Coordinates of C-alpha atoms and ligand atoms in Angstrom, one line a residue:
M20 CA -7.0 -12.2 -17.0
Q21 CA -10.1 -11.3 -19.0
R22 CA -10.5 -7.9 -20.7
C23 CA -13.6 -5.8 -21.1
N24 CA -14.8 -4.3 -24.4
A25 CA -13.5 -0.8 -23.5
P26 CA -11.5 1.7 -25.5
S27 CA -7.8 1.0 -25.2
R28 CA -5.6 3.4 -23.0
G29 CA -5.3 6.8 -24.6
E30 CA -8.5 6.6 -26.7
G31 CA -11.0 9.2 -25.6
R32 CA -8.9 9.9 -22.5
A33 CA -10.0 13.0 -20.7
R34 CA -7.5 15.8 -20.5
P35 CA -6.8 17.2 -16.9
G36 CA -9.2 20.1 -16.5
A37 CA -11.5 19.0 -19.4
A38 CA -15.3 19.4 -18.9
V39 CA -16.9 16.1 -17.8
P40 CA -20.6 15.5 -19.0
R41 CA -23.2 14.8 -16.4
C42 CA -24.3 11.2 -15.6
R43 CA -27.3 9.7 -13.9
V44 CA -25.5 6.7 -12.3
M45 CA -25.5 6.8 -8.5
I46 CA -23.4 4.8 -6.3
R47 CA -25.1 2.6 -3.6
T48 CA -23.3 3.7 -0.5
K49 CA -24.3 5.0 3.0
D50 CA -22.0 8.0 2.4
K51 CA -24.3 11.0 1.7
T52 CA -21.7 12.8 -0.5
M53 CA -22.2 9.9 -3.0
K54 CA -26.0 10.7 -3.4
Q55 CA -24.9 13.5 -5.6
D56 CA -24.0 12.9 -9.2
P57 CA -20.5 11.4 -8.8
I58 CA -19.4 12.3 -12.2
A59 CA -20.2 16.1 -11.6
Q60 CA -18.2 15.7 -8.4
I61 CA -15.3 14.3 -10.2
A62 CA -15.3 17.2 -12.5
Q63 CA -15.2 19.5 -9.5
I64 CA -12.4 17.6 -7.8
R65 CA -10.4 17.7 -10.9
Q66 CA -10.4 21.5 -10.6
S67 CA -10.1 21.8 -6.8
H68 CA -7.7 18.9 -6.2
P69 CA -5.4 18.4 -9.2
N70 CA -3.2 15.9 -7.3
N71 CA -6.1 13.5 -7.0
L72 CA -5.1 11.0 -9.7
M73 CA -8.4 9.2 -9.9
A74 CA -10.1 12.6 -10.8
R75 CA -7.1 13.6 -13.0
H76 CA -7.4 10.6 -15.3
F77 CA -11.1 9.8 -15.1
D78 CA -12.3 9.4 -18.7
M79 CA -16.1 10.0 -19.1
A80 CA -16.2 8.5 -22.7
Y81 CA -14.7 5.3 -21.3
F82 CA -17.0 5.3 -18.3
R83 CA -20.2 5.9 -20.6
A84 CA -19.1 2.9 -22.8
L85 CA -19.2 0.5 -19.9
E86 CA -22.4 -1.6 -19.1
P87 CA -24.3 -0.5 -16.1
A88 CA -23.0 -3.4 -13.9
L89 CA -19.5 -2.4 -14.8
Q90 CA -20.2 1.3 -14.1
Q91 CA -21.5 0.3 -10.7
R92 CA -18.3 -1.7 -10.0
L93 CA -16.1 1.3 -11.2
L94 CA -18.0 3.7 -8.9
K95 CA -17.3 1.5 -5.9
I96 CA -13.6 1.4 -6.8
I97 CA -13.4 5.3 -6.9
A98 CA -15.8 6.0 -4.0
S99 CA -13.0 6.8 -1.6
G100 CA -11.4 9.3 -4.0
I101 CA -14.7 11.1 -4.5
A102 CA -15.6 11.3 -0.8
N103 CA -12.0 12.4 0.0
P104 CA -11.2 15.0 -2.6
D105 CA -7.7 15.3 -1.1
S106 CA -6.8 11.7 -1.9
S107 CA -3.4 11.3 -3.8
M108 CA -4.6 8.2 -5.6
G109 CA -8.3 8.0 -4.9
A110 CA -9.1 4.5 -6.1
Y111 CA -8.9 1.0 -4.5
A112 CA -9.6 -2.4 -6.3
M113 CA -12.3 -4.6 -4.8
D114 CA -11.1 -7.7 -6.6
A115 CA -7.9 -8.8 -8.3
Q116 CA -9.8 -9.0 -11.5
D117 CA -10.6 -5.3 -11.4
Y118 CA -7.2 -4.3 -12.8
A119 CA -7.7 -6.2 -15.9
D120 CA -11.4 -5.4 -16.3
F121 CA -10.8 -1.8 -15.9
A122 CA -7.3 -1.6 -17.3
P123 CA -7.9 1.7 -19.3
F124 CA -8.8 3.4 -16.1
F125 CA -6.2 1.8 -13.7
D126 CA -3.2 1.9 -16.3
A127 CA -3.4 5.8 -16.5
L128 CA -3.2 6.1 -12.8
I129 CA -0.4 3.5 -12.6
H130 CA 1.8 5.2 -15.2
D131 CA 1.5 8.4 -13.5
F132 CA 2.0 7.3 -9.9
H133 CA 4.8 4.8 -10.6
G134 CA 6.6 7.1 -13.1
I135 CA 6.3 4.6 -16.0
P136 CA 6.5 6.7 -19.3
D137 CA 3.2 6.5 -21.3
D138 CA 4.9 4.7 -24.1
T139 CA 6.4 2.1 -21.9
P140 CA 4.2 -1.1 -21.4
I141 CA 3.4 -1.8 -17.7
A142 CA 5.4 -5.0 -16.5
Q143 CA 6.8 -6.2 -13.3
P144 CA 10.3 -7.6 -13.1
H145 CA 11.3 -9.5 -9.9
D146 CA 14.9 -9.7 -8.6
W147 CA 15.8 -10.6 -5.0
N148 CA 19.4 -11.2 -5.5
T149 CA 21.1 -8.9 -3.0
T150 CA 24.7 -9.9 -3.7
Q151 CA 24.8 -7.5 -6.7
A152 CA 25.3 -4.4 -4.4
A153 CA 26.5 -3.9 -0.9
C154 CA 24.0 -1.4 0.7
D155 CA 25.2 -1.0 4.1
L156 CA 24.4 2.5 5.4
G157 CA 26.9 2.2 8.3
G158 CA 29.5 2.4 5.6
I159 CA 28.4 5.9 4.7
D160 CA 28.6 7.1 8.3
P161 CA 28.8 5.2 11.5
A162 CA 25.9 7.5 12.8
L163 CA 23.6 5.6 10.5
K164 CA 24.5 2.3 12.1
D165 CA 21.3 2.5 14.3
V166 CA 18.7 3.6 11.8
S167 CA 15.6 1.6 11.9
M168 CA 14.9 -0.3 8.7
R169 CA 11.6 -1.8 7.5
V170 CA 10.7 -3.5 4.3
R171 CA 7.2 -5.0 3.6
V172 CA 5.4 -6.5 0.7
A173 CA 1.7 -6.5 0.1
R174 CA 0.2 -9.9 -0.8
N175 CA -3.4 -11.0 -1.5
A176 CA -4.9 -14.5 -1.8
A177 CA -6.3 -15.2 -5.2
S178 CA -9.3 -17.0 -3.8
F179 CA -10.8 -14.1 -1.8
P180 CA -12.2 -10.8 -2.7
L181 CA -9.8 -7.9 -1.9
P182 CA -10.5 -6.4 1.6
G183 CA -12.9 -3.7 0.4
A184 CA -15.3 -6.3 -0.8
M185 CA -15.0 -8.9 2.0
N186 CA -17.8 -9.7 4.4
R187 CA -17.1 -10.5 8.0
D188 CA -17.3 -14.3 7.4
Q189 CA -14.7 -14.1 4.7
R190 CA -12.4 -11.9 6.8
V191 CA -12.5 -14.4 9.7
A192 CA -12.2 -17.5 7.2
F193 CA -9.1 -15.9 5.7
E194 CA -7.7 -15.2 9.2
S195 CA -8.2 -18.8 10.2
L196 CA -6.3 -20.0 7.1
A197 CA -3.5 -17.6 7.9
A198 CA -3.4 -18.8 11.5
D199 CA -3.1 -22.5 10.3
A200 CA -0.1 -21.4 8.2
F201 CA 1.5 -19.5 11.2
A202 CA 1.1 -22.6 13.4
K203 CA 3.4 -24.4 10.9
L204 CA 5.7 -21.4 10.6
A205 CA 6.1 -21.3 14.3
E206 CA 7.8 -24.8 14.1
N207 CA 10.4 -23.3 11.8
P208 CA 13.6 -22.5 13.8
A209 CA 14.5 -19.4 11.7
F210 CA 10.8 -18.0 11.9
G211 CA 9.4 -19.4 15.1
G212 CA 7.0 -17.0 16.9
E213 CA 3.3 -16.4 17.7
Y214 CA 0.1 -15.2 16.2
L215 CA -1.6 -12.3 17.9
S216 CA -5.3 -11.7 17.0
I217 CA -7.6 -8.9 17.7
T218 CA -10.7 -10.7 16.5
P219 CA -13.1 -10.9 19.4
G220 CA -13.2 -14.4 20.8
S221 CA -10.2 -15.7 18.7
P222 CA -8.1 -18.4 20.4
H223 CA -5.1 -16.1 19.7
E224 CA -6.8 -12.9 21.1
I225 CA -4.6 -10.4 22.8
S226 CA -5.7 -7.7 25.3
A227 CA -6.3 -4.2 24.4
D228 CA -3.2 -3.1 26.2
E229 CA -0.9 -5.5 24.4
Y230 CA -2.4 -4.3 21.1
D231 CA -1.7 -0.6 22.1
R232 CA 1.9 -1.6 23.0
R233 CA 2.4 -3.3 19.6
V234 CA 1.2 -0.3 17.8
A235 CA 3.4 2.1 19.9
A236 CA 6.4 -0.3 19.0
H237 CA 5.5 0.3 15.2
Q238 CA 4.8 -3.4 14.8
M239 CA 1.1 -3.6 14.8
F240 CA -1.3 -1.6 12.5
K241 CA -3.4 1.3 13.8
D242 CA -7.2 1.2 14.3
M243 CA -8.4 1.2 10.7
S244 CA -11.9 2.5 11.7
N245 CA -10.3 5.9 12.1
D246 CA -9.1 6.0 8.5
R247 CA -11.5 8.0 6.3
F248 CA -10.0 6.6 3.1
L249 CA -10.3 3.0 4.1
N250 CA -13.8 3.6 5.6
V251 CA -15.4 4.8 2.4
A252 CA -13.6 2.0 0.4
G253 CA -14.9 -0.8 2.7
I254 CA -11.5 -1.9 3.7
S255 CA -11.8 -1.2 7.3
G256 CA -15.2 -2.9 7.5
D257 CA -16.1 -5.2 10.3
W258 CA -13.2 -4.0 12.3
P259 CA -11.6 -5.6 14.2
Y260 CA -12.8 -9.0 12.9
G261 CA -10.3 -11.0 10.9
R262 CA -7.3 -8.8 12.0
G263 CA -4.0 -9.9 13.6
M264 CA -0.3 -10.1 13.4
Y265 CA 2.5 -12.8 13.4
V266 CA 5.6 -11.9 15.0
S267 CA 8.8 -14.0 15.2
E268 CA 10.6 -14.6 18.5
D269 CA 13.4 -12.2 17.5
Q270 CA 10.7 -9.7 16.6
D271 CA 12.2 -8.9 13.2
F272 CA 9.8 -10.9 10.9
L273 CA 6.2 -9.8 11.0
V274 CA 3.0 -10.5 9.1
W275 CA -0.2 -8.3 9.2
V276 CA -3.4 -10.0 8.6
G277 CA -6.5 -8.0 7.4
E278 CA -5.1 -4.5 7.0
E279 CA -5.3 -2.8 3.6
D280 CA -4.2 -6.1 2.0
H281 CA -4.9 -9.6 3.1
L282 CA -1.2 -9.8 4.1
R283 CA 1.6 -7.4 4.7
I284 CA 4.8 -9.4 5.1
M285 CA 7.7 -7.5 6.6
A286 CA 11.1 -7.6 8.0
M287 CA 12.2 -4.9 10.6
Q288 CA 15.7 -4.4 11.8
K289 CA 18.1 -1.8 13.3
G290 CA 21.5 -1.4 11.9
G291 CA 21.7 -0.1 8.4
N292 CA 22.4 -3.2 6.5
L293 CA 19.8 -3.3 3.9
N294 CA 21.2 -6.5 2.3
A295 CA 20.5 -8.4 5.5
L296 CA 17.1 -6.9 5.8
F297 CA 15.9 -7.8 2.3
D298 CA 17.4 -11.4 2.6
R299 CA 15.4 -11.8 5.8
L300 CA 12.2 -10.7 4.1
H301 CA 12.8 -12.9 1.0
A302 CA 13.5 -16.0 3.2
G303 CA 10.4 -15.6 5.2
L304 CA 8.2 -14.8 2.2
T305 CA 9.4 -17.9 0.4
V306 CA 8.5 -20.1 3.4
L307 CA 5.1 -18.5 3.8
E308 CA 4.3 -18.9 0.1
G309 CA 4.5 -22.7 0.6
L310 CA 2.0 -22.5 3.6
L311 CA -0.6 -20.2 2.3
P312 CA -3.3 -20.3 -0.5
E313 CA -2.0 -19.0 -3.7
F314 CA -1.3 -15.3 -4.1
A315 CA -2.9 -13.0 -6.8
M316 CA 0.0 -12.2 -9.0
S317 CA 0.1 -10.9 -12.6
G318 CA 3.0 -10.6 -15.2
K319 CA 1.8 -7.1 -16.0
Y320 CA 0.8 -5.7 -12.5
G321 CA 3.0 -8.0 -10.3
A322 CA 1.6 -8.5 -6.8
I323 CA -2.1 -7.6 -6.7
A324 CA -2.9 -4.9 -4.1
S325 CA -6.0 -3.0 -3.0
C326 CA -4.4 0.3 -3.8
P327 CA -2.6 0.9 -7.2
T328 CA 0.3 2.5 -5.3
N329 CA 1.1 -0.9 -3.9
L330 CA 1.1 -3.1 -7.1
G331 CA 4.3 -4.6 -8.6
A332 CA 6.9 -5.6 -6.1
G333 CA 4.2 -4.6 -3.6
M334 CA 7.1 -3.4 -1.6
R335 CA 7.6 -0.3 0.6
A336 CA 11.1 -0.3 2.0
S337 CA 11.7 2.5 4.6
L338 CA 14.2 4.0 6.9
H339 CA 13.4 6.0 10.0
M340 CA 16.2 8.6 9.8
K341 CA 16.8 11.6 12.1
L342 CA 17.2 14.7 10.0
P343 CA 16.7 17.5 12.5
K344 CA 18.6 20.3 10.5
V345 CA 16.9 19.9 7.2
T346 CA 13.4 19.5 8.8
Q347 CA 13.9 22.4 11.2
G348 CA 13.4 20.2 14.2
G349 CA 10.6 18.3 12.6
T350 CA 8.5 21.4 12.1
D351 CA 9.0 21.9 8.3
L352 CA 9.2 18.9 5.9
S353 CA 8.9 21.0 2.8
A354 CA 12.6 21.1 1.9
I355 CA 13.3 17.4 2.6
T356 CA 10.0 16.4 0.8
D357 CA 11.1 18.4 -2.4
A358 CA 14.6 16.9 -2.3
A359 CA 13.3 13.4 -1.6
K360 CA 10.9 13.7 -4.5
G361 CA 13.6 14.4 -6.9
L362 CA 15.4 11.2 -5.7
G363 CA 12.1 9.2 -6.2
L364 CA 11.5 9.0 -2.5
A365 CA 8.4 9.8 -0.4
V366 CA 8.6 11.3 3.1
R367 CA 6.2 10.3 6.0
G368 CA 6.1 11.2 9.6
A369 CA 7.5 8.6 12.1
G370 CA 4.2 7.3 13.0
G371 CA 3.4 6.1 9.4
E372 CA 1.3 7.6 6.6
H373 CA -0.6 10.8 7.5
S374 CA 1.5 11.3 10.7
D375 CA 3.8 14.2 11.5
A376 CA 7.6 14.2 12.0
G377 CA 9.0 13.7 15.5
A378 CA 10.4 16.8 17.4
D379 CA 13.9 15.2 16.7
G380 CA 13.4 15.4 13.0
L381 CA 12.7 11.6 12.8
V382 CA 11.1 10.9 9.4
D383 CA 10.2 7.9 7.3
I384 CA 11.7 7.8 3.8
S385 CA 10.9 5.2 1.1
P386 CA 11.1 4.9 -2.7
S387 CA 7.6 5.8 -4.2
A388 CA 7.6 3.5 -7.1
R389 CA 6.8 -0.2 -6.5
L390 CA 5.6 -1.2 -10.0
G391 CA 8.0 -1.5 -12.9
V392 CA 11.0 -1.7 -10.6
S393 CA 12.5 -4.9 -9.1
E394 CA 12.9 -5.6 -5.4
M395 CA 16.7 -4.9 -5.8
Q396 CA 16.2 -1.6 -7.6
I397 CA 14.0 -0.5 -4.7
M398 CA 16.8 -1.4 -2.2
R399 CA 19.4 0.6 -4.3
R400 CA 17.1 3.6 -4.7
L401 CA 16.6 3.7 -0.9
Y402 CA 20.4 3.3 -0.2
D403 CA 21.3 6.0 -2.8
G404 CA 18.5 8.3 -1.8
A405 CA 19.4 8.0 1.9
A406 CA 23.1 8.8 1.3
K407 CA 22.1 12.0 -0.5
L408 CA 19.6 13.1 2.1
W409 CA 22.2 12.4 4.8
A410 CA 24.8 14.5 3.0
M411 CA 22.1 17.4 2.9
E412 CA 21.7 17.1 6.7
K413 CA 25.5 17.1 7.2
A414 CA 25.9 20.2 5.1
A415 CA 22.9 22.1 6.6
Ligands
ADP28 P1 2.9 0.8 5.3 O1 1.7 1.3 4.6 O2 4.2 0.5 4.3 O3 2.7 -0.6 6.0 P2 2.6 2.8 7.3 O4 3.1 4.2 6.9 O5 1.2 2.5 7.2 O6 3.5 1.8 6.4 O7 3.3 2.5 8.6 C1 3.1 1.4 9.4 C2 3.9 1.3 10.6 O8 5.3 1.0 10.4 C3 3.9 2.6 11.5 O9 3.9 2.4 12.8 C4 5.3 3.2 11.0 O10 5.8 4.0 12.1 C5 6.1 1.9 11.0 N1 7.4 2.0 10.2 C6 7.5 2.3 8.9 N2 8.7 2.3 8.5 C7 9.5 2.1 9.6 C8 10.9 1.9 9.9 N3 11.8 2.1 9.0 N4 11.3 1.7 11.2 C9 10.4 1.5 12.2 N5 8.9 1.6 12.0 C10 8.6 1.8 10.8
LIG29 N1 -6.4 6.4 -0.7 C1 -5.4 7.2 -0.2 C2 -5.2 8.4 -1.1 O1 -5.6 8.3 -2.3 C3 -4.0 6.5 0.1 C4 -3.3 6.3 -1.0 C5 -1.9 5.6 -0.8 N2 -1.8 5.1 0.5 C6 -2.2 3.8 0.8 N3 -2.0 3.4 2.1 N4 -2.6 3.0 -0.1 O2 -4.7 9.4 -0.8
MG30 MG1 0.0 1.8 5.6

């Protein structure tokens, strides 16, 4: 990947809280908030929302050194984090090349989010060999034998812009390529199934009722046009064109098309056996790789994704666990969130990101880091972390 003539990481890097000079560059967007000086807004956000990583690491000296066309590109990348000061990341790449072209900017966010020490180079190892460790939660407690498990990887085709920069024709063209691949996958006895589209007029189009049922079953993604982060980034643009989902007959291998990344490829099973879950995903991913256009991958960043949180293995492996005591019946996630953080895990509500916990204390736990850790390290972090949180619940 090509590099721009920008200062290397660390050079002229702004300290959190440091004053940021004013700048005349305006981002072209329909969003009114961006008509103000975005650089002054970043300075304000840095004070008011110190957890917004984009604002925390934005380096004015680096920005000023960029040519105007590169400045405009970077402003589009950070638009969501400016319009949504409560962002935790606050940036989305528009093209795979952005990570290399704006490495001094992205690398600071990546080190911070993925917990990679500043003096450790960013690099992505891959390892799918599940035979190294038995990670069956049922072995910890038979009560964990019916937890719901999900593991997904983000993948993007190298030949298309990332979703934030796609137009409607490109979204539909990518979906059509994916549907061709699914037609072949459907003939594979291990992964046979059907493609369900929500693109108006698609030959695979499903009804609104079926879409709602699939969302409620945690299989299909929610209406993206309600997501303020994705809206500003352009990722939910042209909704619902170019969107759909492949689902295997046994309902445990699924592929999302046209959500935050071109593809989210996942395995979902009940039963606590993480080894089996990961093997299922790896087998399906390997078959799909042979049927689809080449994915955007990098030795440094691993799988390229829209959001820097999803680089690397591109993997979020999660468990839906009932922890009613430590969550006070789902009403207070603070204790569990703090404990999980110490174990490298993030806690979400049972309806996915930005949702609340169920009344029965059902939460979604998953390892936060996806870059700099292999697939197997993620599996083991989830297993070890879940064992510790379960011990907390039992002791509560
Ligand atoms: P991601 O960003 O990893 O794709 P989200 O938080 O957006 O995940 O959630 C997507 C959907 O997946 C939601 O419906 C959520 O409830 C569901 N989900 C996540 N983990 C599990 C799990 N372990 N079991 C069942 N459903 C899950
Ligand atoms: N852009 C949002 C933020 O910065 C989401 C970040 C992580 N989640 C995601 N789905 N990419 O808070
Ligand atoms: Mg999501």
